[in-house]
mmCIF file of C-alpha atoms in Angstrom:
data_model
loop_
_atom_site.group_PDB
_atom_site.id
_atom_site.type_symbol
_atom_site.label_atom_id
_atom_site.label_comp_id
_atom_site.label_asym_id
_atom_site.label_seq_id
_atom_site.Cartn_x
_atom_site.Cartn_y
_atom_site.Cartn_z
ATOM 1 C CA MET A 708 127.592 111.677 -161.028
ATOM 2 C CA ILE A 709 123.820 110.991 -159.923
ATOM 3 C CA ILE A 710 125.085 109.205 -156.469
ATOM 4 C CA PHE A 711 127.355 112.341 -156.172
ATOM 5 C CA PHE A 712 124.314 114.700 -156.596
ATOM 6 C CA GLN A 713 121.771 112.048 -155.051
ATOM 7 C CA ILE A 714 124.152 112.390 -151.860
ATOM 8 C CA LYS A 715 125.425 115.750 -152.439
ATOM 9 C CA PHE A 716 121.233 117.626 -153.313
ATOM 10 C CA LEU A 717 119.110 115.508 -152.056
ATOM 11 C CA ASN A 718 119.906 114.633 -149.663
ATOM 12 C CA PRO A 719 119.978 117.300 -147.134
ATOM 13 C CA LYS A 720 121.194 118.232 -143.699
ATOM 14 C CA LEU A 721 118.914 119.803 -142.054
ATOM 15 C CA LEU A 722 115.596 117.600 -143.316
ATOM 16 C CA ILE A 723 112.095 119.160 -143.117
ATOM 17 C CA LEU A 724 109.108 116.965 -142.141
ATOM 18 C CA ASP A 725 106.758 119.674 -141.651
ATOM 19 C CA GLY A 726 106.042 122.372 -138.507
ATOM 20 C CA ILE A 727 107.286 125.334 -140.545
ATOM 21 C CA ASN A 728 105.383 126.816 -144.025
ATOM 22 C CA PHE A 729 105.546 126.349 -147.091
ATOM 23 C CA LYS A 730 107.462 129.895 -148.092
ATOM 24 C CA LEU A 731 109.624 129.580 -144.770
ATOM 25 C CA SER A 732 110.460 126.117 -145.251
ATOM 26 C CA PHE A 733 111.703 126.651 -149.384
ATOM 27 C CA LEU A 734 113.561 129.954 -148.061
ATOM 28 C CA ILE A 735 116.310 127.842 -145.132
ATOM 29 C CA ASN A 736 116.364 125.423 -147.972
ATOM 30 C CA LEU A 737 117.427 127.904 -150.203
ATOM 31 C CA PHE A 738 119.945 129.341 -147.460
ATOM 32 C CA SER A 739 121.436 125.634 -146.908
ATOM 33 C CA PHE A 740 122.190 125.061 -150.601
ATOM 34 C CA GLN A 741 120.035 122.944 -150.367
ATOM 35 C CA PHE A 742 116.691 122.030 -152.438
ATOM 36 C CA PRO A 743 113.802 123.260 -151.234
ATOM 37 C CA LEU A 744 111.939 119.646 -151.235
ATOM 38 C CA ILE A 745 108.750 118.104 -150.259
ATOM 39 C CA PHE A 746 109.631 114.773 -148.724
ATOM 40 C CA LYS A 747 106.058 113.555 -147.266
ATOM 41 C CA ASP A 748 105.728 111.048 -149.984
ATOM 42 C CA VAL A 749 108.861 109.600 -148.874
ATOM 43 C CA PHE A 750 106.730 109.151 -145.466
ATOM 44 C CA GLU A 751 103.525 108.050 -147.351
ATOM 45 C CA TRP A 752 102.150 106.407 -144.411
ATOM 46 C CA LYS A 753 98.160 106.691 -145.130
ATOM 47 C CA LYS A 754 98.223 103.796 -147.873
ATOM 48 C CA GLU A 755 100.368 101.427 -145.691
ATOM 49 C CA LYS A 756 98.382 102.089 -142.729
ATOM 50 C CA ILE A 757 95.319 100.358 -144.905
ATOM 51 C CA LYS A 758 97.257 97.841 -145.827
ATOM 52 C CA VAL A 759 98.400 97.084 -142.423
ATOM 53 C CA LYS A 760 94.822 96.870 -141.447
ATOM 54 C CA ASN A 761 93.525 94.933 -144.466
ATOM 55 C CA ASN A 762 96.489 91.929 -143.953
ATOM 56 C CA VAL A 763 96.175 92.193 -139.983
ATOM 57 C CA ASN A 764 93.133 89.807 -139.352
ATOM 58 C CA LYS A 765 90.919 89.666 -142.492
ATOM 59 C CA ILE A 766 89.046 87.290 -142.374
ATOM 60 C CA LYS A 767 88.170 87.522 -138.385
ATOM 61 C CA SER A 768 87.310 90.558 -138.573
ATOM 62 C CA GLN A 769 84.958 89.958 -142.193
ATOM 63 C CA LYS A 770 83.389 86.801 -139.716
ATOM 64 C CA LEU A 771 82.752 89.639 -137.359
ATOM 65 C CA LYS A 772 81.158 91.990 -138.939
ATOM 66 C CA ILE A 773 78.535 89.601 -140.124
ATOM 67 C CA LYS A 774 77.848 87.688 -137.474
ATOM 68 C CA GLY A 775 78.857 89.563 -134.478
ATOM 69 C CA SER A 776 76.358 90.607 -131.634
ATOM 70 C CA GLU A 777 75.428 94.150 -131.589
ATOM 71 C CA PHE A 778 78.244 95.219 -129.382
ATOM 72 C CA GLU A 779 80.914 92.711 -131.342
ATOM 73 C CA LYS A 780 79.535 95.603 -134.055
ATOM 74 C CA PHE A 781 80.919 98.091 -131.970
ATOM 75 C CA VAL A 782 83.919 97.711 -131.302
ATOM 76 C CA MET A 783 84.862 96.927 -135.627
ATOM 77 C CA ASN A 784 82.897 99.816 -136.541
ATOM 78 C CA ASN A 785 84.593 102.374 -134.466
ATOM 79 C CA ILE A 786 87.361 101.405 -131.774
ATOM 80 C CA PHE A 787 89.065 98.714 -134.501
ATOM 81 C CA ASP A 788 89.929 101.943 -136.004
ATOM 82 C CA ASP A 789 92.445 103.262 -132.831
ATOM 83 C CA ILE A 790 94.084 99.603 -132.157
ATOM 84 C CA PRO A 791 98.083 100.509 -133.200
ATOM 85 C CA LEU A 792 98.316 97.959 -135.311
ATOM 86 C CA CYS A 793 101.063 99.027 -136.805
ATOM 87 C CA PHE A 794 103.218 97.918 -133.731
ATOM 88 C CA THR A 795 101.391 95.163 -132.796
ATOM 89 C CA SER A 796 101.513 92.293 -135.636
ATOM 90 C CA GLY A 797 101.031 94.559 -137.893
ATOM 91 C CA PHE A 798 104.634 95.687 -136.859
ATOM 92 C CA LYS A 799 106.965 93.916 -139.148
ATOM 93 C CA HIS A 800 105.514 95.213 -142.470
ATOM 94 C CA LEU A 801 105.996 99.305 -140.419
ATOM 95 C CA ASN A 802 109.784 97.899 -140.264
ATOM 96 C CA ALA A 803 110.936 97.269 -143.455
ATOM 97 C CA LEU A 804 109.652 99.962 -144.937
ATOM 98 C CA SER A 805 111.295 102.180 -141.964
ATOM 99 C CA GLU A 806 114.648 100.372 -143.034
ATOM 100 C CA LYS A 807 114.000 101.358 -147.478
ATOM 101 C CA ILE A 808 114.091 104.832 -145.977
ATOM 102 C CA LYS A 809 117.889 106.140 -147.098
ATOM 103 C CA LEU A 810 117.917 109.512 -146.166
ATOM 104 C CA ASP A 811 121.088 110.413 -144.103
ATOM 105 C CA PRO A 812 121.145 114.294 -142.588
ATOM 106 C CA ARG A 813 121.947 115.657 -139.743
ATOM 107 C CA VAL A 814 119.393 117.631 -137.913
ATOM 108 C CA ILE A 815 115.462 116.582 -138.330
ATOM 109 C CA ILE A 816 112.596 119.184 -137.921
ATOM 110 C CA SER A 817 109.445 117.674 -137.192
ATOM 111 C CA GLY A 818 105.798 119.390 -136.274
ATOM 112 C CA THR A 819 103.261 116.673 -136.609
ATOM 113 C CA GLN A 820 104.150 114.283 -138.162
ATOM 114 C CA HIS A 821 106.217 112.547 -135.171
ATOM 115 C CA ILE A 822 102.734 111.657 -133.947
ATOM 116 C CA HIS A 823 100.374 110.923 -136.213
ATOM 117 C CA ASN A 824 102.984 109.701 -139.123
ATOM 118 C CA GLU A 825 103.749 105.759 -137.489
ATOM 119 C CA LEU A 826 106.340 105.329 -140.052
ATOM 120 C CA ALA A 827 107.346 109.046 -139.394
ATOM 121 C CA LYS A 828 107.830 107.738 -135.714
ATOM 122 C CA LEU A 829 109.264 104.750 -136.084
ATOM 123 C CA TRP A 830 112.030 106.043 -138.246
ATOM 124 C CA LEU A 831 112.902 108.824 -136.543
ATOM 125 C CA LEU A 832 113.463 106.778 -133.642
ATOM 126 C CA LYS A 833 115.592 105.385 -134.888
ATOM 127 C CA GLN A 834 117.463 108.354 -136.266
ATOM 128 C CA LYS A 835 118.007 109.848 -132.721
ATOM 129 C CA TYR A 836 118.516 106.497 -130.696
ATOM 130 C CA ILE A 837 120.833 104.784 -132.502
ATOM 131 C CA LYS A 838 122.348 106.995 -135.141
ATOM 132 C CA ASN A 839 122.912 109.671 -132.934
ATOM 133 C CA LYS A 840 120.595 112.618 -134.801
ATOM 134 C CA LYS A 841 119.612 115.828 -133.657
ATOM 135 C CA LEU A 842 115.553 116.132 -133.864
ATOM 136 C CA PHE A 843 113.860 119.586 -133.103
ATOM 137 C CA ILE A 844 110.669 119.630 -132.633
ATOM 138 C CA VAL A 845 108.785 122.837 -133.074
ATOM 139 C CA SER A 846 105.459 123.598 -132.274
ATOM 140 C CA HIS A 847 101.964 122.653 -134.999
ATOM 141 C CA GLY A 848 99.394 124.111 -133.155
ATOM 142 C CA GLY A 849 98.936 126.939 -130.864
ATOM 143 C CA GLY A 850 97.334 124.303 -128.375
ATOM 144 C CA HIS A 851 98.556 126.260 -124.325
ATOM 145 C CA GLN A 852 96.292 124.412 -121.862
ATOM 146 C CA ASN A 853 97.330 123.058 -119.369
ATOM 147 C CA LEU A 854 98.702 119.732 -120.312
ATOM 148 C CA SER A 855 98.146 120.274 -124.376
ATOM 149 C CA LEU A 856 99.763 117.862 -126.116
ATOM 150 C CA THR A 857 102.104 116.402 -123.429
ATOM 151 C CA MET A 858 100.801 112.670 -123.872
ATOM 152 C CA TYR A 859 102.745 111.954 -120.743
ATOM 153 C CA ASP A 860 106.091 114.916 -122.555
ATOM 154 C CA TYR A 861 106.394 112.928 -124.815
ATOM 155 C CA GLU A 862 107.412 116.102 -127.491
ATOM 156 C CA HIS A 863 109.509 117.307 -125.110
ATOM 157 C CA ARG A 864 111.249 113.747 -124.312
ATOM 158 C CA ILE A 865 111.441 112.741 -127.770
ATOM 159 C CA GLY A 866 112.861 115.933 -129.636
ATOM 160 C CA ASN A 867 116.505 116.540 -128.757
ATOM 161 C CA TYR A 868 114.811 120.061 -128.254
ATOM 162 C CA PHE A 869 111.050 121.730 -127.775
ATOM 163 C CA PHE A 870 110.254 125.000 -128.221
ATOM 164 C CA GLN A 871 106.588 125.686 -128.227
ATOM 165 C CA TRP A 872 104.879 129.008 -129.133
ATOM 166 C CA LEU A 873 104.313 130.132 -125.810
ATOM 167 C CA ASP A 874 108.408 129.536 -124.636
ATOM 168 C CA LYS A 875 110.577 133.002 -124.171
ATOM 169 C CA ARG A 876 113.308 130.234 -124.559
ATOM 170 C CA THR A 877 116.146 131.780 -126.376
ATOM 171 C CA PHE A 878 118.175 129.639 -128.706
ATOM 172 C CA PHE A 879 121.584 130.363 -129.440
ATOM 173 C CA ASN A 880 120.019 134.366 -128.081
ATOM 174 C CA PHE A 881 117.238 134.018 -130.517
ATOM 175 C CA ARG A 882 113.880 133.094 -129.916
ATOM 176 C CA LEU A 883 112.978 131.377 -132.419
ATOM 177 C CA PRO A 884 110.531 132.616 -134.912
ATOM 178 C CA ASN A 885 106.447 131.198 -134.831
ATOM 179 C CA THR A 886 107.690 128.976 -137.533
ATOM 180 C CA LYS A 887 104.421 128.206 -138.864
ATOM 181 C CA TYR A 888 102.802 132.026 -139.660
ATOM 182 C CA LEU A 889 105.930 133.306 -140.611
ATOM 183 C CA PHE A 890 105.214 134.836 -144.440
ATOM 184 C CA ASN A 891 102.595 132.906 -144.139
ATOM 185 C CA ILE A 892 99.867 135.255 -142.452
ATOM 186 C CA LYS A 893 96.434 134.427 -144.667
ATOM 187 C CA LYS A 894 93.684 137.737 -145.385
ATOM 188 C CA ARG A 895 89.474 137.487 -145.537
ATOM 189 C CA ILE A 896 87.688 138.170 -149.014
ATOM 190 C CA LYS A 897 86.276 142.010 -148.291
ATOM 191 C CA ASN A 898 82.991 142.624 -148.629
ATOM 192 C CA SER A 899 82.113 138.588 -146.991
ATOM 193 C CA GLU A 900 78.849 137.710 -145.506
ATOM 194 C CA LYS A 901 79.107 133.864 -144.214
ATOM 195 C CA ILE A 902 79.811 133.390 -141.063
ATOM 196 C CA VAL A 903 81.786 130.770 -140.484
ATOM 197 C CA PHE A 904 81.196 128.711 -137.057
ATOM 198 C CA VAL A 905 84.598 126.166 -136.533
ATOM 199 C CA GLY A 906 83.688 122.958 -134.764
ATOM 200 C CA ASN A 907 85.138 120.330 -132.937
ATOM 201 C CA GLU A 908 84.088 116.728 -134.248
ATOM 202 C CA LEU A 909 84.985 113.769 -131.966
ATOM 203 C CA LYS A 910 83.816 110.421 -132.049
ATOM 204 C CA SER A 911 80.984 109.186 -129.417
ATOM 205 C CA TYR A 912 83.693 107.911 -126.594
ATOM 206 C CA ILE A 913 86.697 108.971 -125.808
ATOM 207 C CA ASN A 914 90.178 107.844 -128.235
ATOM 208 C CA ARG A 915 92.820 109.887 -126.155
ATOM 209 C CA ILE A 916 94.472 112.172 -124.268
ATOM 210 C CA SER A 917 93.016 115.756 -124.108
ATOM 211 C CA PRO A 918 93.387 118.582 -122.035
ATOM 212 C CA GLY A 919 90.113 119.741 -123.681
ATOM 213 C CA PRO A 920 86.733 117.627 -124.601
ATOM 214 C CA MET A 921 87.396 113.816 -125.622
ATOM 215 C CA SER A 922 84.049 112.860 -127.174
ATOM 216 C CA ILE A 923 80.805 114.029 -128.259
ATOM 217 C CA SER A 924 78.653 113.911 -124.271
ATOM 218 C CA SER A 925 81.624 115.691 -123.368
ATOM 219 C CA ALA A 926 81.648 119.051 -126.030
ATOM 220 C CA ASN A 927 80.020 122.216 -126.087
ATOM 221 C CA THR A 928 79.518 122.546 -129.833
ATOM 222 C CA ILE A 929 76.067 121.606 -131.214
ATOM 223 C CA ARG A 930 74.586 122.888 -127.757
ATOM 224 C CA ASP A 931 76.742 126.550 -128.572
ATOM 225 C CA LEU A 932 75.847 126.763 -132.251
ATOM 226 C CA GLU A 933 71.565 125.707 -131.085
ATOM 227 C CA ILE A 934 71.905 128.703 -128.827
ATOM 228 C CA ILE A 935 73.707 131.630 -130.581
ATOM 229 C CA CYS A 936 71.214 130.669 -133.797
ATOM 230 C CA GLN A 937 67.869 131.085 -131.591
ATOM 231 C CA ASN A 938 69.565 134.040 -130.258
ATOM 232 C CA VAL A 939 70.714 135.420 -133.284
ATOM 233 C CA ASP A 940 68.619 138.414 -135.121
ATOM 234 C CA LYS A 941 66.380 136.216 -138.408
ATOM 235 C CA ASN A 942 68.920 137.559 -141.391
ATOM 236 C CA ILE A 943 71.953 136.471 -139.109
ATOM 237 C CA LYS A 944 70.941 132.713 -139.278
ATOM 238 C CA SER A 945 71.143 132.516 -142.796
ATOM 239 C CA LYS A 946 74.651 133.414 -142.862
ATOM 240 C CA ILE A 947 76.151 131.220 -140.290
ATOM 241 C CA PHE A 948 77.837 127.997 -141.802
ATOM 242 C CA TYR A 949 79.361 124.881 -139.544
ATOM 243 C CA ALA A 950 83.216 124.495 -141.165
ATOM 244 C CA PRO A 951 84.459 120.660 -140.316
ATOM 245 C CA LYS A 952 87.621 120.614 -139.342
ATOM 246 C CA LYS A 953 87.643 117.201 -139.582
ATOM 247 C CA GLU A 954 85.267 114.338 -140.842
ATOM 248 C CA MET A 955 82.076 113.381 -139.407
ATOM 249 C CA ILE A 956 80.520 110.685 -137.671
ATOM 250 C CA ASN A 957 76.594 110.283 -137.974
ATOM 251 C CA PHE A 958 75.564 110.776 -135.310
ATOM 252 C CA PHE A 959 77.260 114.797 -134.956
ATOM 253 C CA PHE A 960 76.382 114.646 -137.889
ATOM 254 C CA GLU A 961 72.005 114.173 -137.580
ATOM 255 C CA LYS A 962 72.533 116.617 -134.417
ATOM 256 C CA LEU A 963 74.321 119.167 -136.627
ATOM 257 C CA SER A 964 71.879 118.866 -139.579
ATOM 258 C CA LYS A 965 68.321 120.008 -137.141
ATOM 259 C CA ILE A 966 69.950 123.217 -136.181
ATOM 260 C CA LEU A 967 71.272 124.756 -140.047
ATOM 261 C CA ASN A 968 70.045 123.168 -143.284
ATOM 262 C CA LYS A 969 72.415 121.354 -145.142
ATOM 263 C CA LYS A 970 73.445 123.694 -147.344
ATOM 264 C CA GLN A 971 74.439 125.817 -144.351
ATOM 265 C CA ILE A 972 76.877 122.178 -143.322
ATOM 266 C CA LEU A 973 80.187 123.816 -145.534
ATOM 267 C CA PRO A 974 82.783 120.753 -147.352
ATOM 268 C CA ASN A 975 84.752 119.189 -145.275
ATOM 269 C CA SER A 976 89.262 119.551 -145.275
ATOM 270 C CA GLU A 977 88.879 123.341 -147.011
ATOM 271 C CA LEU A 978 88.717 125.210 -143.532
ATOM 272 C CA ASP A 979 91.120 127.646 -144.286
ATOM 273 C CA THR A 980 89.248 128.634 -147.628
ATOM 274 C CA HIS A 981 86.359 128.952 -145.682
ATOM 275 C CA ILE A 982 88.004 131.188 -142.415
ATOM 276 C CA LYS A 983 89.045 133.311 -146.087
ATOM 277 C CA GLN A 984 85.995 133.183 -147.070
ATOM 278 C CA SER A 985 84.127 135.085 -143.989
ATOM 279 C CA LYS A 986 83.034 138.187 -143.099
ATOM 280 C CA LEU A 987 83.004 136.884 -138.662
ATOM 281 C CA VAL A 988 84.469 133.431 -137.350
ATOM 282 C CA ILE A 989 83.483 131.937 -134.475
ATOM 283 C CA CYS A 990 85.533 129.410 -133.081
ATOM 284 C CA THR A 991 84.561 126.396 -130.578
ATOM 285 C CA TYR A 992 88.438 126.046 -128.996
ATOM 286 C CA PRO A 993 90.858 128.133 -128.296
ATOM 287 C CA GLN A 994 93.559 126.872 -130.176
ATOM 288 C CA THR A 995 95.417 126.840 -134.542
ATOM 289 C CA THR A 996 92.324 127.375 -135.504
ATOM 290 C CA PHE A 997 91.774 130.614 -133.322
ATOM 291 C CA PHE A 998 95.355 132.441 -134.588
ATOM 292 C CA ASP A 999 94.584 131.262 -138.170
ATOM 293 C CA ALA A 1000 90.887 133.521 -137.732
ATOM 294 C CA ILE A 1001 92.353 136.182 -135.125
ATOM 295 C CA MET A 1002 95.108 136.655 -137.298
ATOM 296 C CA SER A 1003 93.400 136.799 -140.755
ATOM 297 C CA GLY A 1004 89.861 139.237 -138.838
ATOM 298 C CA PRO A 1005 87.085 139.410 -137.257
ATOM 299 C CA THR A 1006 86.605 136.576 -134.581
ATOM 300 C CA ILE A 1007 85.092 135.580 -131.728
ATOM 301 C CA LEU A 1008 85.213 132.377 -129.113
ATOM 302 C CA VAL A 1009 82.527 130.635 -127.432
ATOM 303 C CA TYR A 1010 84.050 128.231 -125.471
ATOM 304 C CA ASN A 1011 84.125 126.496 -122.147
ATOM 305 C CA PRO A 1012 86.931 127.808 -120.148
ATOM 306 C CA LYS A 1013 86.078 124.584 -117.344
ATOM 307 C CA LEU A 1014 87.307 122.650 -120.596
ATOM 308 C CA TRP A 1015 89.734 124.391 -121.788
ATOM 309 C CA LYS A 1016 92.536 125.273 -118.688
ATOM 310 C CA GLN A 1017 95.085 127.751 -120.374
ATOM 311 C CA TYR A 1018 98.236 128.201 -118.024
ATOM 312 C CA LYS A 1019 98.325 130.320 -114.961
ATOM 313 C CA GLU A 1020 100.676 133.015 -117.684
ATOM 314 C CA LEU A 1021 97.938 134.083 -120.054
ATOM 315 C CA ASP A 1022 95.175 134.371 -117.268
ATOM 316 C CA LYS A 1023 95.417 138.639 -118.235
ATOM 317 C CA SER A 1024 95.529 138.719 -121.370
ATOM 318 C CA TYR A 1025 92.303 136.040 -121.984
ATOM 319 C CA LYS A 1026 90.395 138.610 -119.297
ATOM 320 C CA PHE A 1027 91.300 141.496 -121.600
ATOM 321 C CA LEU A 1028 89.958 139.381 -124.539
ATOM 322 C CA LYS A 1029 86.846 139.011 -123.044
ATOM 323 C CA LYS A 1030 86.734 142.549 -121.298
ATOM 324 C CA ASN A 1031 86.429 143.604 -125.416
ATOM 325 C CA ASN A 1032 83.718 140.624 -126.369
ATOM 326 C CA ILE A 1033 87.085 138.650 -128.236
ATOM 327 C CA ILE A 1034 86.106 135.809 -125.961
ATOM 328 C CA PHE A 1035 82.706 134.522 -124.045
ATOM 329 C CA ASP A 1036 81.287 131.090 -121.874
ATOM 330 C CA ASN A 1037 78.013 132.206 -122.606
ATOM 331 C CA PRO A 1038 77.101 131.538 -126.450
ATOM 332 C CA LYS A 1039 73.945 133.741 -125.737
ATOM 333 C CA ASP A 1040 76.017 136.856 -126.134
ATOM 334 C CA ALA A 1041 77.616 136.100 -127.972
ATOM 335 C CA ALA A 1042 74.990 136.253 -130.113
ATOM 336 C CA ASN A 1043 73.404 139.278 -128.312
ATOM 337 C CA HIS A 1044 77.359 140.216 -129.108
ATOM 338 C CA ILE A 1045 76.878 139.648 -132.905
ATOM 339 C CA ASN A 1046 73.708 141.706 -133.007
ATOM 340 C CA SER A 1047 75.028 144.368 -132.517
ATOM 341 C CA ILE A 1048 77.883 144.509 -134.310
ATOM 342 C CA TRP A 1049 76.860 143.313 -137.469
ATOM 343 C CA LYS A 1050 75.767 146.358 -139.705
ATOM 344 C CA ASP A 1051 79.415 147.694 -138.548
ATOM 345 C CA ILE A 1052 81.125 144.970 -137.575
ATOM 346 C CA ASP A 1053 84.912 146.616 -138.139
ATOM 347 C CA GLU A 1054 83.672 149.318 -135.926
ATOM 348 C CA TRP A 1055 84.262 146.893 -133.083
ATOM 349 C CA TRP A 1056 87.053 144.912 -133.917
ATOM 350 C CA LEU A 1057 89.183 148.332 -135.092
ATOM 351 C CA LYS A 1058 88.221 150.396 -131.875
ATOM 352 C CA ALA A 1059 91.564 149.784 -130.021
ATOM 353 C CA ASP A 1060 90.995 148.633 -127.031
ATOM 354 C CA VAL A 1061 89.789 145.574 -129.436
ATOM 355 C CA ILE A 1062 93.674 145.388 -130.749
ATOM 356 C CA ASN A 1063 94.986 145.947 -127.719
ATOM 357 C CA ALA A 1064 93.448 143.133 -126.352
ATOM 358 C CA ARG A 1065 94.809 140.868 -130.007
ATOM 359 C CA ASN A 1066 97.953 141.724 -129.446
ATOM 360 C CA MET A 1067 98.448 141.246 -126.267
ATOM 361 C CA PHE A 1068 97.174 138.384 -125.997
ATOM 362 C CA LEU A 1069 99.499 137.110 -130.135
ATOM 363 C CA LYS A 1070 102.733 139.205 -128.669
ATOM 364 C CA GLU A 1071 102.174 135.657 -125.910
ATOM 365 C CA PHE A 1072 103.114 133.623 -128.480
ATOM 366 C CA ASN A 1073 105.736 135.544 -131.000
ATOM 367 C CA LEU A 1074 102.809 136.813 -132.771
ATOM 368 C CA PRO A 1075 102.332 139.030 -135.404
ATOM 369 C CA PRO A 1076 105.169 137.438 -137.622
ATOM 370 C CA LYS A 1077 107.869 140.859 -138.297
ATOM 371 C CA ASN A 1078 108.225 139.166 -141.636
ATOM 372 C CA ASN A 1079 111.828 139.824 -142.549
ATOM 373 C CA PHE A 1080 114.609 137.944 -144.075
ATOM 374 C CA SER A 1081 116.774 138.347 -140.526
ATOM 375 C CA ASP A 1082 114.584 136.365 -139.216
ATOM 376 C CA ILE A 1083 115.856 133.611 -141.279
ATOM 377 C CA PHE A 1084 118.358 133.307 -141.526
ATOM 378 C CA LYS A 1085 117.714 132.918 -137.146
ATOM 379 C CA CYS A 1086 116.286 129.583 -137.819
ATOM 380 C CA LEU A 1087 119.040 129.061 -140.092
ATOM 381 C CA LYS A 1088 121.636 129.462 -137.109
ATOM 382 C CA ILE A 1089 118.731 127.522 -134.363
ATOM 383 C CA PHE A 1090 118.968 124.974 -136.774
ATOM 384 C CA LYS A 1091 122.509 124.399 -138.368
ATOM 385 C CA ASN A 1092 123.772 124.525 -134.266
ATOM 386 C CA VAL A 1093 121.806 122.596 -132.468
#
């Protein structure tokens, strides 16, 4: 009875790792007659990654930290963390972990696990290439720049099917609904007075292939924040708060502390909450956070278009967004705009042209979602028939 229960109910044929928000995932599992379980603990890589790192070259690394040259210490303190030990001397440990995962789905859906989770990545590769399982990659973010997150077409190659938000292809006569925001649009708290500046925390050196900035020296985040703070009215400057997306390195924090006081630097890993509690969000890059913000309330984007070149089919939408003061490539112009709308920000945000500009842009990404049950069955039909 226990074996039957495990096979029938705890071993889903449609396995959703991530890329689909909790509410939609729950409903898809429910209509698939599966228990709506979360399998993140099965692919717990964070703790295992520490074990691999600690077990590999332990004595040598300690010796370098104590007696090494300044350059060797720099390598240990920075670049060593980015070396893929799990695919070199630590591969045996990683492979053994993947063999312990006994799930046997027919279709697997992944949003980020095939990129950021090395345990899930190896297991997925085995499922596809050894066991001939079907893998559906759903875009986990709003990246819409040339070469954005393609990593030499990795996502297209690893998946049997790959769905980008901008992709207008149909599967079984349906365009796949946006699986991140369906039944999951966030709303702002009313009467907030915060301006939340969402930065792009980067390392001091290039550490990945990316369409946009790759290191602090190539980013404009700090400079743009400084110019905005210098040009907004005094009563507005005190309301600007920096919301980090990731953990900040010391160099970045020190630069930031010279512009804002420490009370204006918000805690890490609470970006959704910070956006929810804002009157205005200032984004510094045109990717997922920009979508989170623009669908929930007043938002502007201040960025360098040379570093974030959008696909050509979005040129018209970007031009309309810029015309209606939603996008700026000059931080001083953004500051002047904030000064002009601050007393009644909704008067600007709810103008017909501003609404049309937002809707034109979001429509390209199948947003905002309609939030009806037919979209759940669309997703279900597509995933079950791949």
